[in-house]
Each structure stands twice: as structure tokens, then as C-alpha cells.
GROMACS .gro file of C-alpha atoms in nm:
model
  168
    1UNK     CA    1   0.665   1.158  -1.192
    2UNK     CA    2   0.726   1.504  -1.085
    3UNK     CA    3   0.921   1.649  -0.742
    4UNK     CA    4   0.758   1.537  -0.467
    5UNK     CA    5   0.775   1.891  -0.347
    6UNK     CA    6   0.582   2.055  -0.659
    7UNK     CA    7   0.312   1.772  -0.563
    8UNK     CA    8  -0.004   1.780  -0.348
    9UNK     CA    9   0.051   1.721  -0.022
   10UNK     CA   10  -0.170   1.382  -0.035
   11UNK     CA   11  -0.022   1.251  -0.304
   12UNK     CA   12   0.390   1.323  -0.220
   13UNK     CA   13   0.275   1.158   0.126
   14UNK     CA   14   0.123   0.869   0.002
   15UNK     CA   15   0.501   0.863  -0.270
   16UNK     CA   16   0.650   0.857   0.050
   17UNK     CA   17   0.498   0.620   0.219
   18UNK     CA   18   0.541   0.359  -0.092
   19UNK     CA   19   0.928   0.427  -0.130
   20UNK     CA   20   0.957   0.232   0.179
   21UNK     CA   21   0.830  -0.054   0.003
   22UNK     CA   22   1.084   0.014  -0.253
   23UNK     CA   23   1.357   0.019   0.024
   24UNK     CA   24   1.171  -0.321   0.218
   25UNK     CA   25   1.169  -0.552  -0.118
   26UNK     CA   26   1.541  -0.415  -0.245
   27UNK     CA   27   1.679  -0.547   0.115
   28UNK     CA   28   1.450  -0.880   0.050
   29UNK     CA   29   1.500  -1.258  -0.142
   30UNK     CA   30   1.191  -1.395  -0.216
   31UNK     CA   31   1.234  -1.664   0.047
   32UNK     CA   32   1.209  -1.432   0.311
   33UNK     CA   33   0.912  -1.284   0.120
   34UNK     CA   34   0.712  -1.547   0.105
   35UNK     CA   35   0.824  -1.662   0.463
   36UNK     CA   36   0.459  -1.718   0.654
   37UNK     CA   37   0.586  -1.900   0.983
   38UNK     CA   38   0.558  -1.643   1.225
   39UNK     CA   39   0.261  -1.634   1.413
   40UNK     CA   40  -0.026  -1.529   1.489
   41UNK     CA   41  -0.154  -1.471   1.203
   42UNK     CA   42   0.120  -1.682   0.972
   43UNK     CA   43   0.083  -1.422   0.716
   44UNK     CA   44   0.375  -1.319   0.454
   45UNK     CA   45   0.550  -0.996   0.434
   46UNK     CA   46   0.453  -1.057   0.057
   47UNK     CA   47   0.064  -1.094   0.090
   48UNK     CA   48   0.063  -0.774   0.274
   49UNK     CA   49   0.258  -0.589   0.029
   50UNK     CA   50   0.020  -0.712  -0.265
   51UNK     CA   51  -0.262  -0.650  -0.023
   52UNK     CA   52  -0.130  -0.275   0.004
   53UNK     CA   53  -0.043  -0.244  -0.368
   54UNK     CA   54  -0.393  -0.351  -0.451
   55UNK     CA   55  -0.558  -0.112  -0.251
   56UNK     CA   56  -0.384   0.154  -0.473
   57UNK     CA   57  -0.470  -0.031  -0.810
   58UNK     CA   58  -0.794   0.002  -0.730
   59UNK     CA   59  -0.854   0.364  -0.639
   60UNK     CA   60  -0.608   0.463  -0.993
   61UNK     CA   61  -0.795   0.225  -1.182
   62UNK     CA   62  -1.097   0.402  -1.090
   63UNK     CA   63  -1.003   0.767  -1.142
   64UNK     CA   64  -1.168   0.759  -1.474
   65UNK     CA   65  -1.509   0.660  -1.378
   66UNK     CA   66  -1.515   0.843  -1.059
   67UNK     CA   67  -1.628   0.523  -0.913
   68UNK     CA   68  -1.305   0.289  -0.683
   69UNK     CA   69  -1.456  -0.067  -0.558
   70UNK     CA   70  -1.198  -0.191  -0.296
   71UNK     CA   71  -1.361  -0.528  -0.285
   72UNK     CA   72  -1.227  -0.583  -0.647
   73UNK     CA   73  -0.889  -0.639  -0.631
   74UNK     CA   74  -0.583  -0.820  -0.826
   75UNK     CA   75  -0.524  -1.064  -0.594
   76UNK     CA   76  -0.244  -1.162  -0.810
   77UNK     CA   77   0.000  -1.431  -0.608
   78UNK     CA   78   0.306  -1.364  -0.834
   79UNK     CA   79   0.361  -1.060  -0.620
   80UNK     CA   80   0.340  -1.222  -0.283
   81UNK     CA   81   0.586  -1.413  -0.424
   82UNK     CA   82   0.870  -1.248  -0.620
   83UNK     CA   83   1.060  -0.945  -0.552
   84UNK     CA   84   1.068  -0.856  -0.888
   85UNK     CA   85   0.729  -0.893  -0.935
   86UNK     CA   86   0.650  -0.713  -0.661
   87UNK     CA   87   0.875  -0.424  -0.740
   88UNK     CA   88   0.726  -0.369  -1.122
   89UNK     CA   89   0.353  -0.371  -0.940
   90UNK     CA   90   0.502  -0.095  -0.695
   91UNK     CA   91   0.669   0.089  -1.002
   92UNK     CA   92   0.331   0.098  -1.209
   93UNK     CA   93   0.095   0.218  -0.894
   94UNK     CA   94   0.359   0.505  -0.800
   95UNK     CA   95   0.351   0.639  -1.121
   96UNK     CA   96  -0.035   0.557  -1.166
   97UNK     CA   97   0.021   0.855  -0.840
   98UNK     CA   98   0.251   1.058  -1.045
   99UNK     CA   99  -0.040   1.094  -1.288
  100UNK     CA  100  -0.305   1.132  -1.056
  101UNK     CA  101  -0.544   1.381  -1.190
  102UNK     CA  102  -0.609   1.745  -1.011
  103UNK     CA  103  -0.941   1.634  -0.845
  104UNK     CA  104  -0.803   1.587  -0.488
  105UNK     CA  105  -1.115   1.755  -0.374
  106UNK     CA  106  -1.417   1.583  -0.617
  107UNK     CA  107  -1.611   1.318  -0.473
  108UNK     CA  108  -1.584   0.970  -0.570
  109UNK     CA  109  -1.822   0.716  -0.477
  110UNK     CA  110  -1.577   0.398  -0.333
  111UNK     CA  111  -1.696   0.040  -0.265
  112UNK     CA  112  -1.608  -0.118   0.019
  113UNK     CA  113  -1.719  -0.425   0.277
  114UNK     CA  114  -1.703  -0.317   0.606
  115UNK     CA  115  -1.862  -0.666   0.739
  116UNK     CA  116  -2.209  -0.651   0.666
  117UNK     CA  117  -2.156  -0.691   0.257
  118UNK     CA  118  -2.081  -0.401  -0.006
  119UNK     CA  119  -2.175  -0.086   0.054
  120UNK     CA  120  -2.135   0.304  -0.119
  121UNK     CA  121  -1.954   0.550   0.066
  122UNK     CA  122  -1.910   0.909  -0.042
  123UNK     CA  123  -1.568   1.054  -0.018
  124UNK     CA  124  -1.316   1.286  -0.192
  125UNK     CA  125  -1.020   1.142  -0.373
  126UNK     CA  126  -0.786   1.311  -0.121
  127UNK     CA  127  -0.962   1.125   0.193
  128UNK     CA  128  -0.972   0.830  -0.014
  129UNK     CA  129  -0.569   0.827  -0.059
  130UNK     CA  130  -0.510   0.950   0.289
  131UNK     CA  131  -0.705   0.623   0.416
  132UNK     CA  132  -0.500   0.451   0.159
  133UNK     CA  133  -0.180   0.623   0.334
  134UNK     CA  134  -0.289   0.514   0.667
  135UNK     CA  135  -0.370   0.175   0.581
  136UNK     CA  136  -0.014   0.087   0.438
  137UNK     CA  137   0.198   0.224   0.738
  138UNK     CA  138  -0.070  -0.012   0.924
  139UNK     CA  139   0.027  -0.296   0.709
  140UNK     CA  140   0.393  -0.219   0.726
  141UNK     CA  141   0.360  -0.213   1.126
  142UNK     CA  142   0.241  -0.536   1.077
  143UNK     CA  143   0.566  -0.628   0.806
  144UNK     CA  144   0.779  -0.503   1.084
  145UNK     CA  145   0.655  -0.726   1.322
  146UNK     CA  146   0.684  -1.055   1.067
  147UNK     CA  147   1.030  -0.907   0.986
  148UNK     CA  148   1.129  -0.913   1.397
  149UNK     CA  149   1.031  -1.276   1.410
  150UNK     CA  150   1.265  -1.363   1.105
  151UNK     CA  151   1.519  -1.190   1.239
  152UNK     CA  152   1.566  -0.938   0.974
  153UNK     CA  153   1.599  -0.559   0.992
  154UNK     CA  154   1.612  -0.281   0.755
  155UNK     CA  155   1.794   0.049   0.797
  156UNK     CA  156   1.518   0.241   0.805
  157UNK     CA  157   1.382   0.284   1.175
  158UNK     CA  158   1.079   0.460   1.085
  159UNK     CA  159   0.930   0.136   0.901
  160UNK     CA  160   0.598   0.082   1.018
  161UNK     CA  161   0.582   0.342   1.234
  162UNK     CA  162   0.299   0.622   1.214
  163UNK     CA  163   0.404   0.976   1.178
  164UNK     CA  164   0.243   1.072   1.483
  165UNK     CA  165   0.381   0.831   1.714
  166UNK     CA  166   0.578   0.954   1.955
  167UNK     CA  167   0.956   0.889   1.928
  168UNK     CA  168   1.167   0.814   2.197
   0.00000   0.00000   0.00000
């Protein structure tokens, strides 16, 4: 994985956006990972990771074919529930990003179910990771609210926060 400076824009954003994850399971035990008491939604800061991580699997996996169903993904629990786990699954879709071919710009056809089953939708692979982008620091808003309730903060303030909110 190169600079994040001699990168595309998209993809040393989206880098960016995933070292916070780095930071968030480095300052976490996998009790407070797996920790799904606060409400409303009882959800752990550990499914939502995975869910995010998965999002990325999918669209690297399907680089190659051109074609990135979002409504296939790992699913896999160990990361909701292990730091390590998590971690190594974090590792291996940053530098899937590192790799990321020079087709920012080429269409890829993406899979997705936006409530009324699985449909096609045309985009480019940069709007595809900058939807990807978007959707973690939406998760992580949500992380930041689970980590409130538990009474745990991490040093960095900007956690969950978009980029073009308004700082105080």
C-alpha cells in the first residue's frame, strides 16, 4: 500500500476513513465489542464493523468481474466478535484498496436490495467506494453512539462524524 498522498483521491479517503477502525478496535476488548445492551436497536459495535468491512469485501471481490453484489456478503460472526479477528479482516480489505485497480471511472454493474428485492444499478467504481465511504462514517456515527452508552471514548473526536458537519 502506497502514500496515501500518491493515491486517488477516492481511494486515500476511503484509507482514511478505515484507519479509524484500526484506531476504534486497538482501544477495544472483545467484551466491549460484542457488548449489544444499549438500546434501541441493541446492536454491537462489532456487527457494525463486520457489516462495514463486508461492504468493502464485496465491491474488491468484485473488481475482477466488473460485477459487486452487496446482498452477498461474509457475514462471518468471528469478527463481530474478536478484535483480532476483526483487525486481520480490516488489514486484508485496506490493502484489497491499496491494490485497487486504475478504473475509478469504468462502470460496474453493483447488486443491491433497496426493499423491493435485488436489483442492477449502474455506477462507476469511484461512486461505488464513495457510497462505501459514506456508509461507514454512518455506521461509525452509529458506533459512537453504542460507545456513549458504554461509557467508553476514544481520542479521536472526529469518530463518526461526517466531514461536512459543521464543527463547533
Amino acid at each position: 500500500m502506497g502514500n496515501l498522498l500518491d493515491m486517488n483521491p477516492i481511494i486515500s479517503a476511503t484509507l482514511q476513513t478505515l484507519s479509524k477502525s484500526r484506531i476504534l478496535i486497538e482501544n477495544l476488548d472483545d467484551q466491549i465489542l460484542i457488548n449489544a445492551s444499549i438500546g434501541p436497536y441493541y446492536s454491537s459495535i462489532g456487527s457494525h464493523l463486520r457489516h462495514i468491512f463486508d461492504f468493502y469485501h464485496c465491491i474488491i471481490e468484485g473488481v475482477k468481474s466488473n460485477h459487486v453484489d452487496l446482498t452477498c456478503r461474509k457475514r462471518d460472526k468471528e469478527v463481530e466478535t474478536s478484535c483480532l479477528i476483526a483487525l486481520e479482516y480490516l488489514e486484508n480489505i485496506q490493502r484489497g484498496l491499496g491494490n485497487y485497480p486504475n478504473i475509478l471511472l469504468k462502470e460496474v454493474t453493483v447488486v443491491d436490495d433497496l426493499g423491493l428485492g435485488k436489483t442492477e444499478i449502474s455506477y462507476t467504481h469511484a461512486s461505488l467506494l464513495a457510497q462505501a465511504n459514506s456508509h461507514a462514517i454512518h455506521h461509525y456515527a452509529i458506533i459512537n453512539y453504542i460507545l456513549h452508552g458504554l461509557n467508553v471514548s476514544i481520542s479521536d473526536l472526529s469518530f463518526g462524524y461526517n466531514p461536512t458537519t459543521p464543527s463547533l
